[in-house]
Tab-separated table of C-alpha atoms in Angstrom:
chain	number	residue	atom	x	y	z
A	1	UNK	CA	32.213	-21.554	-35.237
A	2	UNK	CA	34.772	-19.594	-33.376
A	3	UNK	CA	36.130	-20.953	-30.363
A	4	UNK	CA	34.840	-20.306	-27.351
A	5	UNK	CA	36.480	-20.241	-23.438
A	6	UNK	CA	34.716	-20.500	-20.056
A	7	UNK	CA	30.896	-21.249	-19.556
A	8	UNK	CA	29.121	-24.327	-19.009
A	9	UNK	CA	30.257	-27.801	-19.572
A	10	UNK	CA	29.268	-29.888	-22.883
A	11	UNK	CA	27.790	-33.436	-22.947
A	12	UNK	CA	30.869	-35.616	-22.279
A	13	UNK	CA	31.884	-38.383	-25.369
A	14	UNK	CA	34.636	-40.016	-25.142
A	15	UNK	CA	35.891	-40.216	-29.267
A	16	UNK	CA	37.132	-43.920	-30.268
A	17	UNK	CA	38.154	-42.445	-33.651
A	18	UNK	CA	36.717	-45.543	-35.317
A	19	UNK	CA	37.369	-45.272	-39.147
A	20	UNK	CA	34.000	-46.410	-40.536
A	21	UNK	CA	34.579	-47.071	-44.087
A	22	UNK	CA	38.186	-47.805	-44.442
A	23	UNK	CA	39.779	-47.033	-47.907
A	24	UNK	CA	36.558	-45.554	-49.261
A	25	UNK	CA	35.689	-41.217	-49.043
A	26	UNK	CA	32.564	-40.589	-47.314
A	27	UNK	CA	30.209	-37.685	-46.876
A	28	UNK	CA	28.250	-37.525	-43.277
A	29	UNK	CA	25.301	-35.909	-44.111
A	30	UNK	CA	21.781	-35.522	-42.151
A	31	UNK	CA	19.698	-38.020	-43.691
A	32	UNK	CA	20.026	-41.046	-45.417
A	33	UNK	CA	17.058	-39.540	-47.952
A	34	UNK	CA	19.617	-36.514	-48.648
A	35	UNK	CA	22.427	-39.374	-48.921
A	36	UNK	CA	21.063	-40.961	-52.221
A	37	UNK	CA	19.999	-36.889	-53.269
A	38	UNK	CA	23.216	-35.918	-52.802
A	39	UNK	CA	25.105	-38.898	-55.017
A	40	UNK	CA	22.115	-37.495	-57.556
A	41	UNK	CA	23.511	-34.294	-57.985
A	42	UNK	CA	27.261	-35.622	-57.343
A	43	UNK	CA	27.491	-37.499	-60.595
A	44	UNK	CA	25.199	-35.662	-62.802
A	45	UNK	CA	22.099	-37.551	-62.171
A	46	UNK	CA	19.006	-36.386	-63.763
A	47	UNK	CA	16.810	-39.489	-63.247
A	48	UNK	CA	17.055	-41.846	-60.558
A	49	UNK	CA	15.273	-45.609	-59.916
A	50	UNK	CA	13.930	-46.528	-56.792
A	51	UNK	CA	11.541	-49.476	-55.647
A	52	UNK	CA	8.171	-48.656	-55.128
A	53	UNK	CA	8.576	-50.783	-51.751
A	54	UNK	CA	9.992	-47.780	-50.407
A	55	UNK	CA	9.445	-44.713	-47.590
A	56	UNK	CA	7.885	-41.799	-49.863
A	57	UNK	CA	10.597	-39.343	-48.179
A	58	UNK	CA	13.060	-41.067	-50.479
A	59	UNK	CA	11.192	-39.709	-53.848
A	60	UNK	CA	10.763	-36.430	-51.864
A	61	UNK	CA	13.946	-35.641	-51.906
A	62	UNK	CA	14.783	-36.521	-55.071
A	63	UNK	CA	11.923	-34.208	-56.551
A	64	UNK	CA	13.760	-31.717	-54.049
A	65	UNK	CA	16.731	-30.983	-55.896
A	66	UNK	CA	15.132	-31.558	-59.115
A	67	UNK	CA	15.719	-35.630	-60.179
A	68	UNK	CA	13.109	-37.267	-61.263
A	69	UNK	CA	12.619	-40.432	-59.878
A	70	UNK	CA	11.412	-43.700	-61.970
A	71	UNK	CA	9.798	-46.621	-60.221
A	72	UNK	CA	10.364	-50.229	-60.375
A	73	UNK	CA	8.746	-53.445	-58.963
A	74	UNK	CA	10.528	-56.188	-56.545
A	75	UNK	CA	9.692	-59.809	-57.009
A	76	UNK	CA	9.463	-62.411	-53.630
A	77	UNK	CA	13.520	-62.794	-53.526
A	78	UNK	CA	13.155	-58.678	-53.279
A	79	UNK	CA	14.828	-58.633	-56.760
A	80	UNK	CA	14.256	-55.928	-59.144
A	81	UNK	CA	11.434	-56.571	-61.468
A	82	UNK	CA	12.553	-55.574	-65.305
A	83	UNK	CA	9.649	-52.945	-66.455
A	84	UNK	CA	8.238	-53.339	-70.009
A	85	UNK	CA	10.047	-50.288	-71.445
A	86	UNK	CA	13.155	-52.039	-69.971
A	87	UNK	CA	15.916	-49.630	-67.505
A	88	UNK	CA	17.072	-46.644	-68.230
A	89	UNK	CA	21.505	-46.944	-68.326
A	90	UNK	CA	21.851	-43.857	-67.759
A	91	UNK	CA	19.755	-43.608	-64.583
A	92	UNK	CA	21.250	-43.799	-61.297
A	93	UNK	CA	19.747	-47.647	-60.019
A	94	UNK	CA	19.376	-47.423	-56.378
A	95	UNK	CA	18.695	-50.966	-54.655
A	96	UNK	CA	17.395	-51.252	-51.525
A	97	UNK	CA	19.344	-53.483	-48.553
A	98	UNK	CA	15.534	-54.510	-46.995
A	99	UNK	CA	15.764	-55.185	-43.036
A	100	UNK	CA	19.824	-55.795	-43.902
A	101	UNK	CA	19.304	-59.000	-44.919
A	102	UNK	CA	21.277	-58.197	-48.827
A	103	UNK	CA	23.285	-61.367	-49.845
A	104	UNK	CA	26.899	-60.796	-52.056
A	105	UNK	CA	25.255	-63.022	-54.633
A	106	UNK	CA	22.307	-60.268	-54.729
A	107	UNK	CA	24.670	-57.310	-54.506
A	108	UNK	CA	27.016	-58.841	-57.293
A	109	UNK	CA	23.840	-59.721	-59.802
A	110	UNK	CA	22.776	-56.031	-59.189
A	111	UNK	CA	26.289	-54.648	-60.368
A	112	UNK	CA	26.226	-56.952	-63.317
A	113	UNK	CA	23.114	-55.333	-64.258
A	114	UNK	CA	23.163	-51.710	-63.833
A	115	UNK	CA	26.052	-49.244	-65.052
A	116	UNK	CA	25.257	-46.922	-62.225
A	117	UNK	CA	24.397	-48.196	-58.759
A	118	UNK	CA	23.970	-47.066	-55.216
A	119	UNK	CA	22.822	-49.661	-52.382
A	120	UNK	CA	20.482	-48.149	-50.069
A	121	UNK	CA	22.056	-49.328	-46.922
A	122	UNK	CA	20.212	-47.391	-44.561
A	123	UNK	CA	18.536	-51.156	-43.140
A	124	UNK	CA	22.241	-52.511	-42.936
A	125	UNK	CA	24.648	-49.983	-41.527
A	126	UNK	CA	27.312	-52.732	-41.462
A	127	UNK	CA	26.814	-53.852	-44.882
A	128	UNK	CA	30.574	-52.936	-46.468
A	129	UNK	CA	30.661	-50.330	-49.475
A	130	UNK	CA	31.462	-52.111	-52.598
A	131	UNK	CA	33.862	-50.486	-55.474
A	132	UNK	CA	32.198	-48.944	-58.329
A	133	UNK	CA	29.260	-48.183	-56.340
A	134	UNK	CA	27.280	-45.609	-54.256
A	135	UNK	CA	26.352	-46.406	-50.777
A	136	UNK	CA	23.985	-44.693	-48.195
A	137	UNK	CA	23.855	-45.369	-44.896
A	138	UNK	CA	21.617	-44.135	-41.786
A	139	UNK	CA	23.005	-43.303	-38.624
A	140	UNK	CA	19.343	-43.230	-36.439
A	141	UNK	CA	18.158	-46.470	-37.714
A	142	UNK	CA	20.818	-47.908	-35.360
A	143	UNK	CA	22.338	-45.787	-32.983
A	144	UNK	CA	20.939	-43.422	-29.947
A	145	UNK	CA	21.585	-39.766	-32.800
A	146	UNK	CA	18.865	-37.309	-33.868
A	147	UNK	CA	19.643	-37.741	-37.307
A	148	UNK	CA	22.447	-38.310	-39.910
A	149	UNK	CA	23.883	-40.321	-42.525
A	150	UNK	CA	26.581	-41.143	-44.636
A	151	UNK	CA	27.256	-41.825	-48.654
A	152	UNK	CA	30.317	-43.549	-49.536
A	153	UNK	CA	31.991	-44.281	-52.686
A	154	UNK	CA	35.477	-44.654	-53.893
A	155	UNK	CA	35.776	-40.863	-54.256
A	156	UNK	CA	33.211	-38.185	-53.818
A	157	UNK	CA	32.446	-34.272	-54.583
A	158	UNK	CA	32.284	-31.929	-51.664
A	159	UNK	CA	28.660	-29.977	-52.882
A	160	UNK	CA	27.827	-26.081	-51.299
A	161	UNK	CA	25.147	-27.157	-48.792
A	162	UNK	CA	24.726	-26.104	-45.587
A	163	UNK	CA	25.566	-27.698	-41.810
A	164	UNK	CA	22.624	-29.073	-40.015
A	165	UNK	CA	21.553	-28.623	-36.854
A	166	UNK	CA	19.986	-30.868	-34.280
A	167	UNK	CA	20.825	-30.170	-30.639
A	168	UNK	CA	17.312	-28.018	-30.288
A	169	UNK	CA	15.671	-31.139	-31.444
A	170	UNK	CA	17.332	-34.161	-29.697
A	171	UNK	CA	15.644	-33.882	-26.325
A	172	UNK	CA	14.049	-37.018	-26.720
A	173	UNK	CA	17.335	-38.886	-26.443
A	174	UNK	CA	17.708	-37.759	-22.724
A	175	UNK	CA	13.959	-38.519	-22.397
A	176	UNK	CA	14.261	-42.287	-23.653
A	177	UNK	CA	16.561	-42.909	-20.834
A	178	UNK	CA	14.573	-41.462	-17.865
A	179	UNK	CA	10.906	-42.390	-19.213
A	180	UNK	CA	11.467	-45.370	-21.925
A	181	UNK	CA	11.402	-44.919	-25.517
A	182	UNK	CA	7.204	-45.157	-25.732
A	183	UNK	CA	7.322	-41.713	-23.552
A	184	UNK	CA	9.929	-40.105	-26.032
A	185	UNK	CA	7.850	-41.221	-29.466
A	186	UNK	CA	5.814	-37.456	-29.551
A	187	UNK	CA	9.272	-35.901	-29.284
A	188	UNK	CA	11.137	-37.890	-31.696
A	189	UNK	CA	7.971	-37.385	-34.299
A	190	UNK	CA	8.621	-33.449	-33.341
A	191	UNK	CA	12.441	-34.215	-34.573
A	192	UNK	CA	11.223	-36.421	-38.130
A	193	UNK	CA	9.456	-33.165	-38.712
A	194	UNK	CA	12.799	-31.057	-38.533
A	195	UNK	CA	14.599	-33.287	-40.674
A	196	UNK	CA	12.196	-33.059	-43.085
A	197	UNK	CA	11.983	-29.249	-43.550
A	198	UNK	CA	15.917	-29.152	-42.734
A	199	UNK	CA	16.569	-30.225	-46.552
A	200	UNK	CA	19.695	-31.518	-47.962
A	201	UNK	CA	22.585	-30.831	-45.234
A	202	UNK	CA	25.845	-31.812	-43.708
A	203	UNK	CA	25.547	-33.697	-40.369
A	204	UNK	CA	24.814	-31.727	-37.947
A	205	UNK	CA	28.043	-31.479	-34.861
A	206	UNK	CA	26.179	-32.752	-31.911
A	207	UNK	CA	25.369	-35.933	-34.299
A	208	UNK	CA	28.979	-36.336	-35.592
A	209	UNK	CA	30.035	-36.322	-32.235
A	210	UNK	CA	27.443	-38.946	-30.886
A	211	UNK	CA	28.780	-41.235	-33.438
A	212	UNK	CA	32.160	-40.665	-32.983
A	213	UNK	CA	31.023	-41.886	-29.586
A	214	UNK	CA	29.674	-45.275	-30.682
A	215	UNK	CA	31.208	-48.617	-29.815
A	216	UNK	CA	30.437	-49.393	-33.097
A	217	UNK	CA	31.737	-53.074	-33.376
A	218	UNK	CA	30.010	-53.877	-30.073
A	219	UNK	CA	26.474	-52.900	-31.063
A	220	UNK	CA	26.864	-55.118	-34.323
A	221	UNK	CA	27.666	-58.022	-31.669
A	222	UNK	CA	24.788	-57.462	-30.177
A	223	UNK	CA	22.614	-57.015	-32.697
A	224	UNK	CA	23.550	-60.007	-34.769
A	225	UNK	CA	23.199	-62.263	-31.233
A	226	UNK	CA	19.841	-61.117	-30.627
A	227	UNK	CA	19.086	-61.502	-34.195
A	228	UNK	CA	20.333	-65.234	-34.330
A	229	UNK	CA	17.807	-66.154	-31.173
A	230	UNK	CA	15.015	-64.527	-32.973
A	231	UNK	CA	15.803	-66.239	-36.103
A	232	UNK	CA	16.280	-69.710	-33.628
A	233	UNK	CA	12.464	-69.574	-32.661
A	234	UNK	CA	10.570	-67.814	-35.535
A	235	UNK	CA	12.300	-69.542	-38.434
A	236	UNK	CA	9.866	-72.270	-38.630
A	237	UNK	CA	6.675	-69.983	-39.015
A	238	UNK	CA	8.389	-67.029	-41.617
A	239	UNK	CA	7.161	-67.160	-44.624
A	240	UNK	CA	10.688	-65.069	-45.990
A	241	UNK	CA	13.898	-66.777	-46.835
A	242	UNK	CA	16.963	-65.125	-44.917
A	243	UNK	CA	20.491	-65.846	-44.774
A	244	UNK	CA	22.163	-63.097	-42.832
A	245	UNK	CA	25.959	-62.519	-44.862
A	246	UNK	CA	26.812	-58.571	-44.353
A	247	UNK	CA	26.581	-57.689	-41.165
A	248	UNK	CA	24.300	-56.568	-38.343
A	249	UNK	CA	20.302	-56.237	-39.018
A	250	UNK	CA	18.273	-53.607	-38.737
A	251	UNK	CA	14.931	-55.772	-37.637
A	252	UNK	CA	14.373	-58.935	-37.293
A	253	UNK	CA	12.061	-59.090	-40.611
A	254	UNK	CA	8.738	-61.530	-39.593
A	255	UNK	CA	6.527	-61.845	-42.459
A	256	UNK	CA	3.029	-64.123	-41.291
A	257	UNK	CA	0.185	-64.149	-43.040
A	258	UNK	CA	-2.130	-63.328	-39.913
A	259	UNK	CA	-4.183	-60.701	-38.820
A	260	UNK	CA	-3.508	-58.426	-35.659
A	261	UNK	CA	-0.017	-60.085	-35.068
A	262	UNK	CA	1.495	-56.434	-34.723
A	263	UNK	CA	-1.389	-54.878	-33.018
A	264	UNK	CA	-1.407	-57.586	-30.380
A	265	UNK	CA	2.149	-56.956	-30.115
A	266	UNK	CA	1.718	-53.385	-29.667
A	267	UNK	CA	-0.742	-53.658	-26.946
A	268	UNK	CA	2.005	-56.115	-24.939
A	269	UNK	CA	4.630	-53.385	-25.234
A	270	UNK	CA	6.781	-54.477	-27.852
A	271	UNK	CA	6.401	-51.628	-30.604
A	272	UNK	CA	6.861	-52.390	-33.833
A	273	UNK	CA	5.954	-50.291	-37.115
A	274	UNK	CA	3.443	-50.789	-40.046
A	275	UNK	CA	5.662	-49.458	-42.912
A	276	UNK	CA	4.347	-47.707	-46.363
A	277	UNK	CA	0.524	-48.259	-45.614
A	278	UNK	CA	-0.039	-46.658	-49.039
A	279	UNK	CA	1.649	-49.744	-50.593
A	280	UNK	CA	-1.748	-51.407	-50.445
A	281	UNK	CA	-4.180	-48.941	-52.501
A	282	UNK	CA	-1.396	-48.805	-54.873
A	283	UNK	CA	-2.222	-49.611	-58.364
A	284	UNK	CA	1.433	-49.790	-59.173
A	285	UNK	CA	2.516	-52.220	-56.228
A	286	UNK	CA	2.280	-55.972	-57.083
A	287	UNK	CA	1.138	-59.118	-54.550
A	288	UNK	CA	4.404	-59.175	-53.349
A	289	UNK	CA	4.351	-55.594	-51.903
A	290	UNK	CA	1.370	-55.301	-51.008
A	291	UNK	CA	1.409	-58.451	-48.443
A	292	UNK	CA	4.819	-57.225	-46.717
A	293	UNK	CA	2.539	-54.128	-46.225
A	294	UNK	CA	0.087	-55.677	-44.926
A	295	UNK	CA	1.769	-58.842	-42.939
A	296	UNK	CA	5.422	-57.646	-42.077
A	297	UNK	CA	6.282	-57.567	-38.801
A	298	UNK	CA	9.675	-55.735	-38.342
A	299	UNK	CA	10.325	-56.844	-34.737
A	300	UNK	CA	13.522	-55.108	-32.833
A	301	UNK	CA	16.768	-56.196	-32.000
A	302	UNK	CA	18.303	-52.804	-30.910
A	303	UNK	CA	21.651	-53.213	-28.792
A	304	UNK	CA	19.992	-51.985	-25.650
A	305	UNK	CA	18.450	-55.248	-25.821
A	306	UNK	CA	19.770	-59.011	-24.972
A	307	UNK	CA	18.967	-62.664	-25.219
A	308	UNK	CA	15.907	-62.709	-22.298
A	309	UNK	CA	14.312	-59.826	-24.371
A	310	UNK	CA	14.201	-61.557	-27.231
A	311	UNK	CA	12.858	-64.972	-25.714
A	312	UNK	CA	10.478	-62.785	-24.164
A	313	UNK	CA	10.007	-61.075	-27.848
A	314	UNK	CA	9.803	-64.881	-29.398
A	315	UNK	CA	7.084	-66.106	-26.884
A	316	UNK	CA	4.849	-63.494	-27.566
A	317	UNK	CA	4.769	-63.868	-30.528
A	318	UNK	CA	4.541	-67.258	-30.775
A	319	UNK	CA	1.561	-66.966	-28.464
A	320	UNK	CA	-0.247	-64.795	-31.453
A	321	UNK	CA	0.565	-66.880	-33.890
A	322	UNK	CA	-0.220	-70.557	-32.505
């Protein structure tokens, strides 16, 4: 864009130059989707693995610059489950960092495993790149941006896509702060709808400079603290085992066998998602899956945030549950 002189005034970010992934090259693209798409077509990927456990944009866009994905099962540790035919070597093996919550002893068994892997970090933005490997992160799944993402590896091809654009579609930022996030959700759907017909693309300017914006280290703070007091008062009725190793959370991850939990949540405020509902009718999902569709309960712990929000979070539920 050529520069410009005069006119109005930009949105003011002050730029804490934080290197994010220190000693590894990165791509910032617009989605974390287009993230693992993109390491597709950088190393010659025809085929890629994913977990069926998964959003269905992910196989989207694969199928959109012409990889065919292949499908695999996850057993209660969320481990890959070996299929009959066995893996594919030459695949690209993506694994899936659920809620954040990846130990090194999981990441390490994974790289014994598979020749080709990329972690799926876009649930644990603060989970650290590991040589040898691919690994996708997602910028919105954390941070106040319309979009964006990055994939990291030890070195990376520069592709011909184009630049994103997002500034005609972040609006609902600005709303959030004046009206709450609940008054902002038809505007942000608006915005999941660009991203998905924006196809593969580099992050977008306003976006990189939102995160260049980010106190990065002191969201992860607060994120793991309010984490931790979850975790204090909910540990006793979860039926999932977590040990928190690499960084910050994206959700506090509250799997209970009961009815209505989230709906009753809902109703009190506190908005938490059903993910992959198709999970369920799926003839290709096992137990497992199919009860974290049902049950899961991924309740926030978003930097904005603190310590009496989550009590009040934690009593609540509780309250459900008793």
């Amino acid at each position: 864009m050529e520069k410009e002189y005069g006119g109005c005034l930009p949105l003011e970010l002050n730029k804490l130059n934080i290197d994010l992934f220190k000693g590894f090259d990165s791509v910032a693209l617009n989605s974390g989707r287009n993230a693992i798409a993109y390491a597709c077509l950088e190393g010659g990927f025809t085929h890629c693995y994913i977990p069926y456990y998964t959003c269905k944009t992910v196989e989207a866009g694969l199928k959109e610059v012409g990889v065919t994905p292949l499908y695999y099962n996850i057993d209660e540790s969320f481990m890959p489950v070996t299929p009959k035919e066995g893996f594919n070597d030459k695949a690209l093996f993506v694994y899936t960092n659920y809620f954040g919550i990846m130990t090194h002893v999981m990441q390490m068994d994974i790289i014994a495993e598979h020749s080709h892997v990329l972690f799926d970090n876009t649930q644990g933005f603060y989970t650290k790149p590991m040589r040898g490997t691919y690994s996708a992160y997602s910028c919105r799944k954390f941070f106040g941006v319309p979009d964006g993402a990055y994939l990291v590896s030890d070195s990376l091809k520069r592709l011909n896509i184009p630049q994103g654009s997002s500034a005609d579609n972040a609006t609902f930022l600005l709303k959030a702060i004046e009206a709450g996030p609940n008054a902002a959700y038809a505007m942000s759907k608006d915005n999941e709808e660009h991203i998905n017909e924006e196809g593969m693309a580099y992050m977008s300017p306003l976006t990189n400079a939102l995160m260049s914006a980010v106190n990065t280290e002191s969201v992860e703070k607060q994120r793991l603290s309010n984490f931790e007091r979850l975790h204090s008062k909910l540990e006793a009725y979860n039926r999932l085992n977590i040990s928190i190793e690499n960084g910050a959370p994206m959700v506090y991850p509250l799997l209970v066998e009961k009815e209505g939990v989230r709906e009753t949540l809902v109703e009190n405020n506190i908005f938490v998602p059903r993910w992959w509902r198709w999970i369920v009718e799926s003839p290709d999902t096992n137990d497992f899956e199919k009860k974290l569709s049902r049950f899961l309960v991924p309740l926030p712990v978003t930097q904005i945030y603190d310590i009496n929000d989550m009590d009040y979070i934690a009593n609540k539920v509780l309250e459900i549950i008793a």
